[in-house]
XYZ file of C-alpha atoms in Angstrom:
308
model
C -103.259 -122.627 26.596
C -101.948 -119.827 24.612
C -99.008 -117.783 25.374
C -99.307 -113.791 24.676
C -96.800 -111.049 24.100
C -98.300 -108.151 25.531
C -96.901 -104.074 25.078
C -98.783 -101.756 26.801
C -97.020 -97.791 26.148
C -98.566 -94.541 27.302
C -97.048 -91.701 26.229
C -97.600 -88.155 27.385
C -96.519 -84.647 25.850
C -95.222 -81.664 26.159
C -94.840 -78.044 25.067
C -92.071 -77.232 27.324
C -90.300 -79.241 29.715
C -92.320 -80.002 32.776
C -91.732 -81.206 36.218
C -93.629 -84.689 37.066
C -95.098 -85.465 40.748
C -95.324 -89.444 41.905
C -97.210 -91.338 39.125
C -98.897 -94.875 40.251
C -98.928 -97.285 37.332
C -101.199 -100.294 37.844
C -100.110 -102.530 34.509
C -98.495 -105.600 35.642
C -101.316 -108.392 35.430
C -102.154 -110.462 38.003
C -101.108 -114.077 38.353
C -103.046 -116.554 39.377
C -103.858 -120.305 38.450
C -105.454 -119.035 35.278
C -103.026 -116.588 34.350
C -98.894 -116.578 34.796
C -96.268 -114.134 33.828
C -93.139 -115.490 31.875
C -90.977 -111.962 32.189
C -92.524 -108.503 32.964
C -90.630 -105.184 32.262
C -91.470 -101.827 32.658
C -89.392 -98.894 30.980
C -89.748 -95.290 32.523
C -88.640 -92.536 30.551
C -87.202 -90.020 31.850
C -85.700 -92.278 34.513
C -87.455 -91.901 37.892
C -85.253 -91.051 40.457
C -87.130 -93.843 42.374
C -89.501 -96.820 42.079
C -91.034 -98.809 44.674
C -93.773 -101.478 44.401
C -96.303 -102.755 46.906
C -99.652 -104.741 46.772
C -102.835 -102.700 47.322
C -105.515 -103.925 49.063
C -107.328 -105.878 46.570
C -103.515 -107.400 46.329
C -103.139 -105.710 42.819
C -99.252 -105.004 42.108
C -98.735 -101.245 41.587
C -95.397 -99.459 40.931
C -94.630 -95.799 42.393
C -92.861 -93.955 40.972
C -91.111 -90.194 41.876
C -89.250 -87.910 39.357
C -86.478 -85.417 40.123
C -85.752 -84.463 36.690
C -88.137 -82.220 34.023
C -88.799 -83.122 30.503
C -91.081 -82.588 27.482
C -92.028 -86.115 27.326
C -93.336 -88.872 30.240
C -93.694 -92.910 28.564
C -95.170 -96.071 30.386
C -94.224 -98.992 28.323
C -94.845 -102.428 29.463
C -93.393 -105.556 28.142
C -95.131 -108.624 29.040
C -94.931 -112.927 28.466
C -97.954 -114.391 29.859
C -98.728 -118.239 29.556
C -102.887 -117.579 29.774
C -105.174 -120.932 30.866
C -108.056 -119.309 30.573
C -111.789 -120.938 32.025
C -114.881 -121.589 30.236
C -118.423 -121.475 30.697
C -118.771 -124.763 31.550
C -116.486 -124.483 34.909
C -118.728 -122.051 36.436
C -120.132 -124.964 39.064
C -122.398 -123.096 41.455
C -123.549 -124.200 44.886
C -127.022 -125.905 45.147
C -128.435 -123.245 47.487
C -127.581 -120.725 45.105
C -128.479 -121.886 41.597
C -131.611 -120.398 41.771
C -132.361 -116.758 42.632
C -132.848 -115.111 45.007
C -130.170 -116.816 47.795
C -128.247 -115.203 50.662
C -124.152 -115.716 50.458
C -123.388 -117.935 53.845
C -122.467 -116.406 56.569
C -118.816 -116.970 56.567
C -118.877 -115.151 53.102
C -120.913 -112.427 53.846
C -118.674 -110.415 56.342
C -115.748 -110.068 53.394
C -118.762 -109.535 50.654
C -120.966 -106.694 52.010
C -119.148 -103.837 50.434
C -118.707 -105.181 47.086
C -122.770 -105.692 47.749
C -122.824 -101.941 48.478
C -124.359 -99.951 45.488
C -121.693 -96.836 44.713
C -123.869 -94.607 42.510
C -127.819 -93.184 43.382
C -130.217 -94.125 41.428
C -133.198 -92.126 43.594
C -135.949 -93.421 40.812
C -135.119 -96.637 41.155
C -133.912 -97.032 37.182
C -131.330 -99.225 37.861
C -133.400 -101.539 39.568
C -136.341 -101.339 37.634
C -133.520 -102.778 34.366
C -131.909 -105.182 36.684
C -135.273 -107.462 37.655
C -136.155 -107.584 34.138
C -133.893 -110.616 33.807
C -136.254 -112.178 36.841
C -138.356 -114.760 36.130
C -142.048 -113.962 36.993
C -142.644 -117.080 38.429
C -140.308 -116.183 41.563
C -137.318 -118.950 40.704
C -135.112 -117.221 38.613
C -131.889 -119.434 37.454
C -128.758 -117.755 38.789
C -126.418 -117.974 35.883
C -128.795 -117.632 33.254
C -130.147 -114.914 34.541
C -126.707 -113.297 34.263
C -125.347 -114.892 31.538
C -128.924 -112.991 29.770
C -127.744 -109.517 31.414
C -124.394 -109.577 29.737
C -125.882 -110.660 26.589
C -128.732 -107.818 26.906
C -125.731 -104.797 27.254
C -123.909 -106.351 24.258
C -126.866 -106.334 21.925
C -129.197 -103.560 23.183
C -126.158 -100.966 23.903
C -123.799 -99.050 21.046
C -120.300 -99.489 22.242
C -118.311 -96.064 21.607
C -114.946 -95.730 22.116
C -114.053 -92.607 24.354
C -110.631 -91.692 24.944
C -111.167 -89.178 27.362
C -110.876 -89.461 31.443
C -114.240 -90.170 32.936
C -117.041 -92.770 33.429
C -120.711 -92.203 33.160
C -122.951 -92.635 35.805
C -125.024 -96.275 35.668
C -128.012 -94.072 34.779
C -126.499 -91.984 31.818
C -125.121 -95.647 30.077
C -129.244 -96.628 30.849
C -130.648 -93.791 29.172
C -128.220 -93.140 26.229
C -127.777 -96.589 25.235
C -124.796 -96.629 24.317
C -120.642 -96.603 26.251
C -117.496 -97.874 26.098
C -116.409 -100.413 28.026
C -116.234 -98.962 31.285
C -119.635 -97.484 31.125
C -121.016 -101.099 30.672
C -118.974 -102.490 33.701
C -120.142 -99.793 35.928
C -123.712 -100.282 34.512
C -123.726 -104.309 35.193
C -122.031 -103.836 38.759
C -124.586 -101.774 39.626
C -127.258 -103.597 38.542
C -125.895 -107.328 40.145
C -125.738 -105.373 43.101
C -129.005 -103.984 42.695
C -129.740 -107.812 42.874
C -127.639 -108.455 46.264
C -124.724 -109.245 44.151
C -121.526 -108.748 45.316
C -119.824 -107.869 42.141
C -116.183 -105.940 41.088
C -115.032 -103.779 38.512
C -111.912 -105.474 36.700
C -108.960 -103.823 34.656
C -107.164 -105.629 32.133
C -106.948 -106.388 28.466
C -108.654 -107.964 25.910
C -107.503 -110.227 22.793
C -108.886 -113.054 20.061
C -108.289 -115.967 21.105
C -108.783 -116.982 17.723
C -109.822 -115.771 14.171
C -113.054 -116.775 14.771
C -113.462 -115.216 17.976
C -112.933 -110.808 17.405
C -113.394 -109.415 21.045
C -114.233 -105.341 20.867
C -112.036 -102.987 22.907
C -108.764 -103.709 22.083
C -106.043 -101.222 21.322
C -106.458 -99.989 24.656
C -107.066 -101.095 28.462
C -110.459 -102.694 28.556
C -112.970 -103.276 31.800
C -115.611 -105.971 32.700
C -116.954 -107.291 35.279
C -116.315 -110.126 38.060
C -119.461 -111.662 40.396
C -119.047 -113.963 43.262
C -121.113 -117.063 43.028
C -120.727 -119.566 45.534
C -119.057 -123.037 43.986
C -116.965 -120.961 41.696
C -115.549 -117.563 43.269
C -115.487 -114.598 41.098
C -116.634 -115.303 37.718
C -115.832 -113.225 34.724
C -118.400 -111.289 33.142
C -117.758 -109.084 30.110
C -120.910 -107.346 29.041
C -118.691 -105.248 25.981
C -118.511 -108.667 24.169
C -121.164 -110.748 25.762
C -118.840 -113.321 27.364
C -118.461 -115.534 30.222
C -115.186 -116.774 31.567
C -111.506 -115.368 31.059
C -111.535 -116.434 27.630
C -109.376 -113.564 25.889
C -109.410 -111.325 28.555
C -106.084 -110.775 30.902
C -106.735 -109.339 34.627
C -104.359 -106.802 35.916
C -106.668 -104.708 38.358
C -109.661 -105.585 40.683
C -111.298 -103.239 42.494
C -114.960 -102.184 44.186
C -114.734 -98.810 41.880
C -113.192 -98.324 38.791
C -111.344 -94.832 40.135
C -108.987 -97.860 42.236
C -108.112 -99.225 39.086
C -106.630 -96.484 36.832
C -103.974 -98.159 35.224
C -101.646 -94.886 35.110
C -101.905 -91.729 37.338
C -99.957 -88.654 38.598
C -99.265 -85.243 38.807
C -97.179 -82.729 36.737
C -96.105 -79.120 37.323
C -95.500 -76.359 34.664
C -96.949 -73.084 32.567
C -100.604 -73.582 31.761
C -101.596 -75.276 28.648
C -97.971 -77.265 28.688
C -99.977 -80.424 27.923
C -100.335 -81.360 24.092
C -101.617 -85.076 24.077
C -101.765 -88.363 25.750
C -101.550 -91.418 23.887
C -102.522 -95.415 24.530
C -101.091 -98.120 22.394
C -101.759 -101.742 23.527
C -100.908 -104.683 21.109
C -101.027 -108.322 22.065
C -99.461 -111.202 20.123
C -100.800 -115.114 20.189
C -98.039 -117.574 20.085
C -98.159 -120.986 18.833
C -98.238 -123.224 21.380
C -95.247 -125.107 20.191
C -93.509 -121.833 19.576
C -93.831 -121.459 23.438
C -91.149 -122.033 26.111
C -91.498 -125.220 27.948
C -91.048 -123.789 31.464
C -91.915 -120.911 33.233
C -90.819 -119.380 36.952
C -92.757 -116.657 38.215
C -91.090 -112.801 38.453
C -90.302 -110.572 40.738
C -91.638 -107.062 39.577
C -88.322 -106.169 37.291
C -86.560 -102.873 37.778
C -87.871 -100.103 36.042
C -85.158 -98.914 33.252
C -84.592 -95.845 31.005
């Protein structure tokens, strides 16, 4: 049950002074029975002249915020305490009629599934597909979670992982045919091939640590994405093709969506002389406590007010 010190800063330049529009910043993790915030903060600077926060509809916490003031500089920097209880493996208990594939979700399921089961990108040669049942067992009676537990495994090992700073995801078939990704690409490629299945499966935001020394998870530094799929018996279960792992073991949740453009962790507008913009940087560090070095009580937080 380790307890994490999380700082999460973006930081956008400027030649000149420019004028910012509303910026949405999606950074505050979620809680839940698996994860729990100790204190959250979030510094804006320059000081927004106002900030709001609200729950979108996959109940993910985002802050607005609006600017009346210009400036050659805009930083995001998020201070978090999270107590993190994170499952393994071995609690992924899945429903008899579904341990074996291929099952239909029941039918009170179904009506709240269908458009995470809803494929997002074409794939009008049938590529995606073609990948996706070679994890099928010829004999017809394929086991659920090995089957996706070998899927995950398959991106890690067959795929390069390359980090890409840049905006942008590539489409499920460019990932296929190059081979290689960053973290994103891989979520976006295993999505759409669970879904391919008659998965209904979710792109996740969030952040990734080692839990240990023996454990080094790829993709940190900066945001990282995997994947969530719903199996009957156990909800949505965690699947991170980037390091081949099952479970929330080192990874922290902050955003869930059915596409990764509703989970961009920081967006907005600015306004000034063309080529004002010198550089965005991402720096995200995350510390392990000692359990004993932890507090011995926690209460959950409001969203804190945003300070300069």
């Amino acid at each position: 049950m380790p307890f994490l010190t999380l700082s999460h800063v973006t930081r956008y330049t400027y030649r000149q002074p420019v004028a910012f529009g509303e910026h949405r910043i999606m950074v505050r993790p979620r809680e839940s029975h698996d994860q729990q915030l100790i204190s959250a903060e979030l510094t804006i600077t320059p000081e927004p002249s106002e900030v709001r926060w609200l729950h979108d509809v996959f109940g993910n916490s985002v802050a607005i915020a609006t600017f009346d003031r210009r400036a050659r500089e805009l930083v995001f920097d998020s201070r978090v305490r999270l107590d993190h209880s994170p499952a393994e493996l071995a609690t992924v208990d899945i429903e008899q009629y579904a341990r074996s594939y291929p099952f239909t979700y029941s039918s009170e399921d179904m009506p709240d599934l269908l458009r995470s089961i809803e494929r997002q990108h074409h794939d009008p040669h049938r590529e995606i597909d073609r990948w996706a049942r070679r994890f099928l067992d010829p004999s017809g009676r394929t086991d659920t979670l090995a089957m996706l537990s070998d899927m995950t495994a398959a991106i890690r090992r067959d795929f390069t992982y390359v980090p890409r700073p840049e905006k942008g995801t590539q489409s499920p078939i460019e990932t296929l045919a190059r081979r290689k990704g960053t973290c994103r690409d891989y979520a976006m490629l295993m999505i759409e091939a669970a879904r391919a299945l008659g998965f209904a499966a979710r792109f996740v935001s969030g952040y990734v640590y080692n839990p240990s020394s023996r454990e080094q998870r790829t993709g940190g530094g900066n945001t990282h994405a995997w994947v969530r799929i719903y199996l009957p018996g156990s909800g949505w279960v965690e699947f991170d093709p980037t390091n081949g792992i099952i479970g929330s073991r080192g990874l922290i949740r902050v955003a869930i969506a059915r596409d990764i453009y509703q989970a961009v962790p920081i967006s907005g507008s600015w306004a000034g002389f063309p080529g004002s913009f010198l550089d965005m940087t991402v720096s995200v560090d995350i510390a392990v406590d000692e359990p004993s070095a932890a507090p011995t009580a926690t209460t959950p937080l409001a969203p804190q007010p945003v300070r300069a």
